[in-house]
Amino acid sequence: MRLATWNVNSVTARLPRLVDWLAATKPDIVCLQETKTATFPAASVEELGYQVAAHGDGRWNGVAVLSRVGLDEVTAGFPDEPGFPGAETRALGVTCAGVRMWSVYVPNGRTVDSDHYGYKLAWLAGLRTALEHELATHPKLVVCGDFNVAPADSDVWDPAAFVGATHVTGPERAALAALRDLGLVDVVPRPLKGSNPFTYWDYRAGMFHQDMGMRIDLFYATASVAGEVTDAYIDREARKGKAPSDHAPIVVDIG
DNA sequence: ATGCCTTATTTCATAAGA
């Protein structure tokens, strides 16, 4: 079974590329983030045999899951989900082929001294609580997507450039560690080029071509799933060419 | 990198992204 996660930076703008990528890559389950629409273009992916669950409300955020191996127990958001000020469309849980899948788009945090940073930490803490409850009834679980946190200094192109910035702070990294403490394993994908498993490169100034990126998209899975992984890679081809997302998909094959 | 690109929208300007 092939699983994937991809921050598409607008499913509307990315639809032609998404459809081509689905046809070429043939994933069974795909978690999407930053769909940026209240009206997911379901028909275009249903033609390829996918069922769709989407949670979006317009201009910002938005998550979805596509599956061609069943799609049940759809949960938009989670209990007591923190908001800014109201809950946003950042989490979607579904069950596919016996695996509980969560597609998440963690708040950016903006700057360390902003209210949005506190919101980010509160949201991650809330996610942890929700997943702790989920794990009681779903022993095979994956939570993947854009976490907006680089787990280690090696996960950014230049740690010196991030001093004082969000995405690399101790509290953000502690929030990820708290998720792993639930029994979730960080499935690190292999880069197809270069030495770092970056998943995001800024659009500007040739960042992608200089491999000045970040690993902020993550695939966390229970040991029962992670132990079955036969391959995991970052599809940098999807970051190339005309009108790409600024994130590349992570593809994970389960034996 | 100091949003130098890109997105959608309350559009020809703005807010947000990381």
PDB file of N, CA, C and O in Angstrom, chain A residues 199-225:
ATOM      1  N   THR A 199      11.560  19.040   2.557  1.00  0.00           N
ATOM      2  CA  THR A 199      10.246  18.887   1.914  1.00  0.00           C
ATOM      3  C   THR A 199       9.676  20.219   1.448  1.00  0.00           C
ATOM      4  O   THR A 199       8.649  20.255   0.784  1.00  0.00           O
ATOM      5  N   TYR A 200      10.331  21.313   1.840  1.00  0.00           N
ATOM      6  CA  TYR A 200       9.853  22.655   1.495  1.00  0.00           C
ATOM      7  C   TYR A 200      11.021  23.513   1.052  1.00  0.00           C
ATOM      8  O   TYR A 200      12.095  23.475   1.670  1.00  0.00           O
ATOM      9  N   TRP A 201      10.815  24.266   0.004  1.00  0.00           N
ATOM     10  CA  TRP A 201      11.795  25.245  -0.472  1.00  0.00           C
ATOM     11  C   TRP A 201      11.029  26.496  -0.858  1.00  0.00           C
ATOM     12  O   TRP A 201      10.067  26.430  -1.633  1.00  0.00           O
ATOM     13  N   ASP A 202      11.474  27.651  -0.344  1.00  0.00           N
ATOM     14  CA  ASP A 202      10.845  28.922  -0.681  1.00  0.00           C
ATOM     15  C   ASP A 202      10.819  29.112  -2.202  1.00  0.00           C
ATOM     16  O   ASP A 202      11.732  28.672  -2.906  1.00  0.00           O
ATOM     17  N   TYR A 203       9.763  29.764  -2.659  1.00  0.00           N
ATOM     18  CA  TYR A 203       9.627  29.998  -4.096  1.00  0.00           C
ATOM     19  C   TYR A 203      10.719  30.910  -4.655  1.00  0.00           C
ATOM     20  O   TYR A 203      11.034  30.854  -5.840  1.00  0.00           O
ATOM     21  N   ARG A 204      11.256  31.779  -3.795  1.00  0.00           N
ATOM     22  CA  ARG A 204      12.078  32.874  -4.312  1.00  0.00           C
ATOM     23  C   ARG A 204      13.558  32.518  -4.448  1.00  0.00           C
ATOM     24  O   ARG A 204      14.081  31.659  -3.741  1.00  0.00           O
ATOM     25  N   ALA A 205      14.183  33.267  -5.323  1.00  0.00           N
ATOM     26  CA  ALA A 205      15.644  33.337  -5.384  1.00  0.00           C
ATOM     27  C   ALA A 205      16.320  31.982  -5.579  1.00  0.00           C
ATOM     28  O   ALA A 205      17.412  31.749  -5.083  1.00  0.00           O
ATOM     29  N   GLY A 206      15.654  31.102  -6.280  1.00  0.00           N
ATOM     30  CA  GLY A 206      16.319  29.834  -6.597  1.00  0.00           C
ATOM     31  C   GLY A 206      16.631  28.958  -5.402  1.00  0.00           C
ATOM     32  O   GLY A 206      17.579  28.174  -5.429  1.00  0.00           O
ATOM     33  N   MET A 207      15.834  29.092  -4.371  1.00  0.00           N
ATOM     34  CA  MET A 207      16.078  28.291  -3.161  1.00  0.00           C
ATOM     35  C   MET A 207      16.050  26.787  -3.464  1.00  0.00           C
ATOM     36  O   MET A 207      16.861  26.024  -2.958  1.00  0.00           O
ATOM     37  N   PHE A 208      15.100  26.386  -4.282  1.00  0.00           N
ATOM     38  CA  PHE A 208      14.989  24.959  -4.592  1.00  0.00           C
ATOM     39  C   PHE A 208      16.234  24.457  -5.316  1.00  0.00           C
ATOM     40  O   PHE A 208      16.787  23.408  -4.963  1.00  0.00           O
ATOM     41  N   HIS A 209      16.680  25.238  -6.277  1.00  0.00           N
ATOM     42  CA  HIS A 209      17.805  24.779  -7.095  1.00  0.00           C
ATOM     43  C   HIS A 209      19.115  24.765  -6.309  1.00  0.00           C
ATOM     44  O   HIS A 209      20.041  24.038  -6.652  1.00  0.00           O
ATOM     45  N   GLN A 210      19.148  25.558  -5.224  1.00  0.00           N
ATOM     46  CA  GLN A 210      20.329  25.531  -4.349  1.00  0.00           C
ATOM     47  C   GLN A 210      20.137  24.571  -3.174  1.00  0.00           C
ATOM     48  O   GLN A 210      20.976  24.496  -2.293  1.00  0.00           O
ATOM     49  N   ASP A 211      19.011  23.879  -3.182  1.00  0.00           N
ATOM     50  CA  ASP A 211      18.641  22.957  -2.103  1.00  0.00           C
ATOM     51  C   ASP A 211      18.683  23.639  -0.737  1.00  0.00           C
ATOM     52  O   ASP A 211      19.131  23.071   0.256  1.00  0.00           O
ATOM     53  N   MET A 212      18.204  24.885  -0.701  1.00  0.00           N
ATOM     54  CA  MET A 212      18.086  25.613   0.563  1.00  0.00           C
ATOM     55  C   MET A 212      16.655  25.425   1.054  1.00  0.00           C
ATOM     56  O   MET A 212      15.775  26.242   0.798  1.00  0.00           O
ATOM     57  N   GLY A 213      16.439  24.312   1.753  1.00  0.00           N
ATOM     58  CA  GLY A 213      15.082  23.937   2.117  1.00  0.00           C
ATOM     59  C   GLY A 213      14.921  23.648   3.595  1.00  0.00           C
ATOM     60  O   GLY A 213      15.791  23.962   4.416  1.00  0.00           O
ATOM     61  N   MET A 214      13.801  23.063   3.914  1.00  0.00           N
ATOM     62  CA  MET A 214      13.480  22.697   5.287  1.00  0.00           C
ATOM     63  C   MET A 214      12.723  21.368   5.285  1.00  0.00           C
ATOM     64  O   MET A 214      11.988  21.076   4.340  1.00  0.00           O
ATOM     65  N   ARG A 215      12.899  20.589   6.333  1.00  0.00           N
ATOM     66  CA  ARG A 215      12.040  19.416   6.535  1.00  0.00           C
ATOM     67  C   ARG A 215      10.991  19.799   7.575  1.00  0.00           C
ATOM     68  O   ARG A 215      11.252  19.777   8.778  1.00  0.00           O
ATOM     69  N   ILE A 216       9.817  20.165   7.098  1.00  0.00           N
ATOM     70  CA  ILE A 216       8.726  20.557   7.997  1.00  0.00           C
ATOM     71  C   ILE A 216       7.473  19.722   7.757  1.00  0.00           C
ATOM     72  O   ILE A 216       6.518  19.811   8.517  1.00  0.00           O
ATOM     73  N   ASP A 217       7.478  18.948   6.680  1.00  0.00           N
ATOM     74  CA  ASP A 217       6.391  17.995   6.452  1.00  0.00           C
ATOM     75  C   ASP A 217       6.861  16.659   7.032  1.00  0.00           C
ATOM     76  O   ASP A 217       7.965  16.206   6.747  1.00  0.00           O
ATOM     77  N   LEU A 218       6.004  16.068   7.845  1.00  0.00           N
ATOM     78  CA  LEU A 218       6.411  14.879   8.596  1.00  0.00           C
ATOM     79  C   LEU A 218       5.381  13.778   8.453  1.00  0.00           C
ATOM     80  O   LEU A 218       4.188  14.037   8.208  1.00  0.00           O
ATOM     81  N   PHE A 219       5.866  12.551   8.638  1.00  0.00           N
ATOM     82  CA  PHE A 219       5.019  11.362   8.569  1.00  0.00           C
ATOM     83  C   PHE A 219       5.265  10.578   9.856  1.00  0.00           C
ATOM     84  O   PHE A 219       6.289   9.921  10.008  1.00  0.00           O
ATOM     85  N   TYR A 220       4.344  10.708  10.797  1.00  0.00           N
ATOM     86  CA  TYR A 220       4.456  10.022  12.080  1.00  0.00           C
ATOM     87  C   TYR A 220       3.480   8.844  12.084  1.00  0.00           C
ATOM     88  O   TYR A 220       2.301   9.000  11.753  1.00  0.00           O
ATOM     89  N   ALA A 221       3.996   7.693  12.479  1.00  0.00           N
ATOM     90  CA  ALA A 221       3.172   6.479  12.440  1.00  0.00           C
ATOM     91  C   ALA A 221       3.434   5.626  13.672  1.00  0.00           C
ATOM     92  O   ALA A 221       4.547   5.619  14.215  1.00  0.00           O
ATOM     93  N   THR A 222       2.420   4.897  14.085  1.00  0.00           N
ATOM     94  CA  THR A 222       2.628   3.932  15.159  1.00  0.00           C
ATOM     95  C   THR A 222       3.623   2.869  14.681  1.00  0.00           C
ATOM     96  O   THR A 222       3.780   2.633  13.479  1.00  0.00           O
ATOM     97  N   ALA A 223       4.287   2.209  15.638  1.00  0.00           N
ATOM     98  CA  ALA A 223       5.290   1.200  15.281  1.00  0.00           C
ATOM     99  C   ALA A 223       4.677   0.101  14.423  1.00  0.00           C
ATOM    100  O   ALA A 223       5.352  -0.484  13.563  1.00  0.00           O
ATOM    101  N   SER A 224       3.381  -0.156  14.637  1.00  0.00           N
ATOM    102  CA  SER A 224       2.701  -1.200  13.871  1.00  0.00           C
ATOM    103  C   SER A 224       2.663  -0.865  12.386  1.00  0.00           C
ATOM    104  O   SER A 224       2.619  -1.766  11.541  1.00  0.00           O
ATOM    105  N   VAL A 225       2.683   0.414  12.052  1.00  0.00           N
ATOM    106  CA  VAL A 225       2.726   0.855  10.656  1.00  0.00           C
ATOM    107  C   VAL A 225       4.173   1.097  10.225  1.00  0.00           C
ATOM    108  O   VAL A 225       4.605   0.636   9.162  1.00  0.00           O
TER     109      VAL A 225
END
